[in-house]
mmCIF file of C-alpha atoms in Angstrom:
data_model
loop_
_atom_site.group_PDB
_atom_site.id
_atom_site.type_symbol
_atom_site.label_atom_id
_atom_site.label_comp_id
_atom_site.label_asym_id
_atom_site.label_seq_id
_atom_site.Cartn_x
_atom_site.Cartn_y
_atom_site.Cartn_z
ATOM 1 C CA MET A 272 0.000 0.000 0.000
ATOM 2 C CA PHE A 273 1.036 3.589 -0.553
ATOM 3 C CA SER A 274 1.852 5.552 2.607
ATOM 4 C CA LEU A 275 3.180 9.060 3.118
ATOM 5 C CA THR A 276 5.996 9.938 5.405
ATOM 6 C CA GLU A 277 5.619 12.675 7.986
ATOM 7 C CA ASN A 278 7.621 15.126 5.832
ATOM 8 C CA GLN A 279 5.465 14.419 2.780
ATOM 9 C CA LYS A 280 2.294 15.075 4.777
ATOM 10 C CA LYS A 281 3.714 18.378 6.016
ATOM 11 C CA LEU A 282 4.728 19.315 2.459
ATOM 12 C CA ILE A 283 1.224 18.619 1.117
ATOM 13 C CA LEU A 284 -0.358 20.592 3.970
ATOM 14 C CA ALA A 285 2.043 23.503 3.388
ATOM 15 C CA PHE A 286 1.235 23.475 -0.335
ATOM 16 C CA PHE A 287 -2.513 23.489 0.397
ATOM 17 C CA ILE A 288 -2.162 26.424 2.807
ATOM 18 C CA ALA A 289 0.019 28.287 0.299
ATOM 19 C CA VAL A 290 -2.641 27.891 -2.409
ATOM 20 C CA LEU A 291 -5.340 29.191 -0.055
ATOM 21 C CA LEU A 292 -3.190 32.173 0.955
ATOM 22 C CA TRP A 293 -2.366 32.905 -2.682
ATOM 23 C CA GLY A 294 -6.073 32.950 -3.552
ATOM 24 C CA TYR A 295 -6.848 35.307 -0.675
ATOM 25 C CA ALA A 296 -3.893 37.599 -1.429
ATOM 26 C CA ASN A 297 -4.752 37.675 -5.125
ATOM 27 C CA ASN A 298 -8.073 39.357 -4.278
ATOM 28 C CA GLN A 299 -6.446 41.741 -1.797
ATOM 29 C CA THR A 300 -3.534 42.920 -3.959
ATOM 30 C CA ALA A 301 -5.808 45.216 -5.938
ATOM 31 C CA ASN A 302 -5.654 47.559 -2.956
ATOM 32 C CA VAL A 303 -1.844 47.672 -3.000
ATOM 33 C CA PHE A 304 -1.188 47.636 -6.738
ATOM 34 C CA ASN A 305 -3.896 50.198 -7.539
ATOM 35 C CA TYR A 306 -1.938 52.936 -5.770
ATOM 36 C CA GLY A 307 -2.439 55.981 -7.965
ATOM 37 C CA GLU A 308 -4.816 54.227 -10.339
ATOM 38 C CA GLU A 309 -8.329 55.305 -11.138
ATOM 39 C CA GLN A 310 -11.258 53.850 -9.233
ATOM 40 C CA ALA A 311 -14.968 54.127 -9.993
ATOM 41 C CA ALA A 312 -17.754 54.437 -7.450
ATOM 42 C CA SER A 313 -21.507 55.065 -7.403
ATOM 43 C CA PHE A 314 -23.465 56.922 -4.745
ATOM 44 C CA LEU A 315 -27.176 57.414 -4.081
ATOM 45 C CA LEU A 316 -27.589 61.031 -2.967
ATOM 46 C CA ASP A 317 -30.479 63.194 -1.841
ATOM 47 C CA ILE A 318 -31.045 66.150 -4.182
ATOM 48 C CA GLU A 319 -30.767 69.506 -2.424
ATOM 49 C CA VAL A 320 -32.645 72.664 -3.442
ATOM 50 C CA ARG A 321 -30.612 75.862 -3.735
ATOM 51 C CA ASN A 322 -31.370 79.514 -4.481
ATOM 52 C CA LEU A 323 -35.153 79.299 -4.268
ATOM 53 C CA PRO A 324 -36.472 82.891 -4.292
ATOM 54 C CA GLU A 325 -38.153 83.977 -1.066
ATOM 55 C CA ASN A 326 -41.515 84.643 -2.714
ATOM 56 C CA TYR A 327 -41.706 81.056 -4.095
ATOM 57 C CA GLN A 328 -42.246 77.721 -2.428
ATOM 58 C CA LEU A 329 -41.317 74.249 -3.606
ATOM 59 C CA GLU A 330 -44.355 72.050 -4.160
ATOM 60 C CA SER A 331 -42.773 68.889 -5.530
ATOM 61 C CA MET A 332 -39.829 67.338 -7.333
ATOM 62 C CA SER A 333 -40.179 64.433 -9.741
ATOM 63 C CA VAL A 334 -37.262 62.628 -8.055
ATOM 64 C CA GLU A 335 -35.814 63.047 -4.559
ATOM 65 C CA ARG A 336 -32.543 61.140 -5.113
ATOM 66 C CA ALA A 337 -29.945 60.716 -7.824
ATOM 67 C CA VAL A 338 -27.319 58.078 -8.589
ATOM 68 C CA VAL A 339 -23.936 59.741 -9.094
ATOM 69 C CA ARG A 340 -21.067 57.831 -10.722
ATOM 70 C CA VAL A 341 -17.571 59.202 -10.197
ATOM 71 C CA ASP A 342 -14.061 58.275 -11.204
ATOM 72 C CA TYR A 343 -11.175 59.206 -8.933
ATOM 73 C CA VAL A 344 -7.499 58.551 -8.392
ATOM 74 C CA SER A 345 -6.864 56.537 -5.253
ATOM 75 C CA TYR A 346 -3.871 57.350 -3.089
ATOM 76 C CA PHE A 347 -4.839 55.081 -0.195
ATOM 77 C CA SER A 348 -8.001 57.120 0.231
ATOM 78 C CA LYS A 349 -11.574 56.788 -0.845
ATOM 79 C CA ILE A 350 -14.281 59.276 -1.670
ATOM 80 C CA ASN A 351 -17.108 59.244 0.838
ATOM 81 C CA ARG A 352 -20.756 59.951 0.201
ATOM 82 C CA SER A 353 -20.474 63.082 2.355
ATOM 83 C CA ASP A 354 -17.847 64.519 -0.042
ATOM 84 C CA ILE A 355 -20.367 64.751 -2.905
ATOM 85 C CA ARG A 356 -23.442 66.979 -3.208
ATOM 86 C CA ALA A 357 -26.290 66.764 -5.728
ATOM 87 C CA TYR A 358 -28.486 69.837 -6.104
ATOM 88 C CA VAL A 359 -30.814 71.804 -8.357
ATOM 89 C CA ASP A 360 -30.383 75.552 -8.726
ATOM 90 C CA LEU A 361 -33.772 77.299 -8.644
ATOM 91 C CA ARG A 362 -32.471 80.834 -9.153
ATOM 92 C CA ASN A 363 -34.468 81.587 -12.333
ATOM 93 C CA VAL A 364 -37.722 79.687 -11.885
ATOM 94 C CA ASP A 365 -41.262 80.519 -12.880
ATOM 95 C CA PRO A 366 -44.432 79.333 -11.137
ATOM 96 C CA GLY A 367 -45.431 75.902 -12.376
ATOM 97 C CA ASP A 368 -43.289 73.095 -13.709
ATOM 98 C CA ASN A 369 -39.597 73.747 -14.349
ATOM 99 C CA MET A 370 -37.138 71.317 -15.917
ATOM 100 C CA LYS A 371 -33.820 71.618 -14.054
ATOM 101 C CA ILE A 372 -30.401 70.006 -14.410
ATOM 102 C CA VAL A 373 -29.132 68.001 -11.439
ATOM 103 C CA GLU A 374 -25.777 69.592 -10.661
ATOM 104 C CA ILE A 375 -22.990 67.867 -8.751
ATOM 105 C CA GLU A 376 -20.274 69.186 -6.428
ATOM 106 C CA LEU A 377 -17.234 66.918 -6.320
ATOM 107 C CA PRO A 378 -13.855 66.955 -4.609
ATOM 108 C CA SER A 379 -11.033 68.131 -6.861
ATOM 109 C CA SER A 380 -9.620 64.600 -7.134
ATOM 110 C CA ALA A 381 -12.820 63.194 -8.673
ATOM 111 C CA ARG A 382 -14.303 63.258 -12.151
ATOM 112 C CA LEU A 383 -18.006 62.925 -12.874
ATOM 113 C CA LEU A 384 -18.931 59.927 -15.027
ATOM 114 C CA GLY A 385 -22.693 60.322 -14.933
ATOM 115 C CA VAL A 386 -25.845 61.271 -13.072
ATOM 116 C CA ASP A 387 -29.131 59.409 -13.224
ATOM 117 C CA PRO A 388 -31.458 61.236 -13.684
ATOM 118 C CA GLY A 389 -29.706 64.178 -15.274
ATOM 119 C CA TYR A 390 -32.830 66.375 -15.236
ATOM 120 C CA ILE A 391 -35.739 66.607 -12.842
ATOM 121 C CA LEU A 392 -39.105 68.311 -12.964
ATOM 122 C CA VAL A 393 -39.560 70.837 -10.144
ATOM 123 C CA LYS A 394 -42.979 72.319 -9.383
ATOM 124 C CA VAL A 395 -42.851 75.784 -7.807
ATOM 125 C CA SER A 396 -45.636 78.118 -6.747
ATOM 126 C CA LYS A 397 -45.838 81.644 -5.345
ATOM 127 C CA LYS A 398 -46.239 81.945 -1.601
ATOM 128 C CA GLU A 399 -49.608 83.163 -0.495
ATOM 129 C CA GLU A 400 -49.400 86.205 1.735
#
């Protein structure tokens, strides 16, 4: 019958552990080798309202949240959701429905890949006095 010596058993066990460690490290090395490389991320953000004139009030928005996709260079840091702002500028609105672009504020290290939706419908009315 075929039997393994103690050294052969240890060698097989060491090889098995090495293969497991290699598989684990292979998934983790992306963090080390991507130093300075571009990373992509998506965030679900609430849409803020800015510059609404005092004599107007916001009645409704077609969408309350937007998905923002960004690309950034990673130097052992990540972009957080709190670093990004999605908003609509209501400076020049008229009463009724207004189609507005969803604008994004990003850190200087990030680049905008896309926003979904890019436009929203904002309903504004005059305040009753």
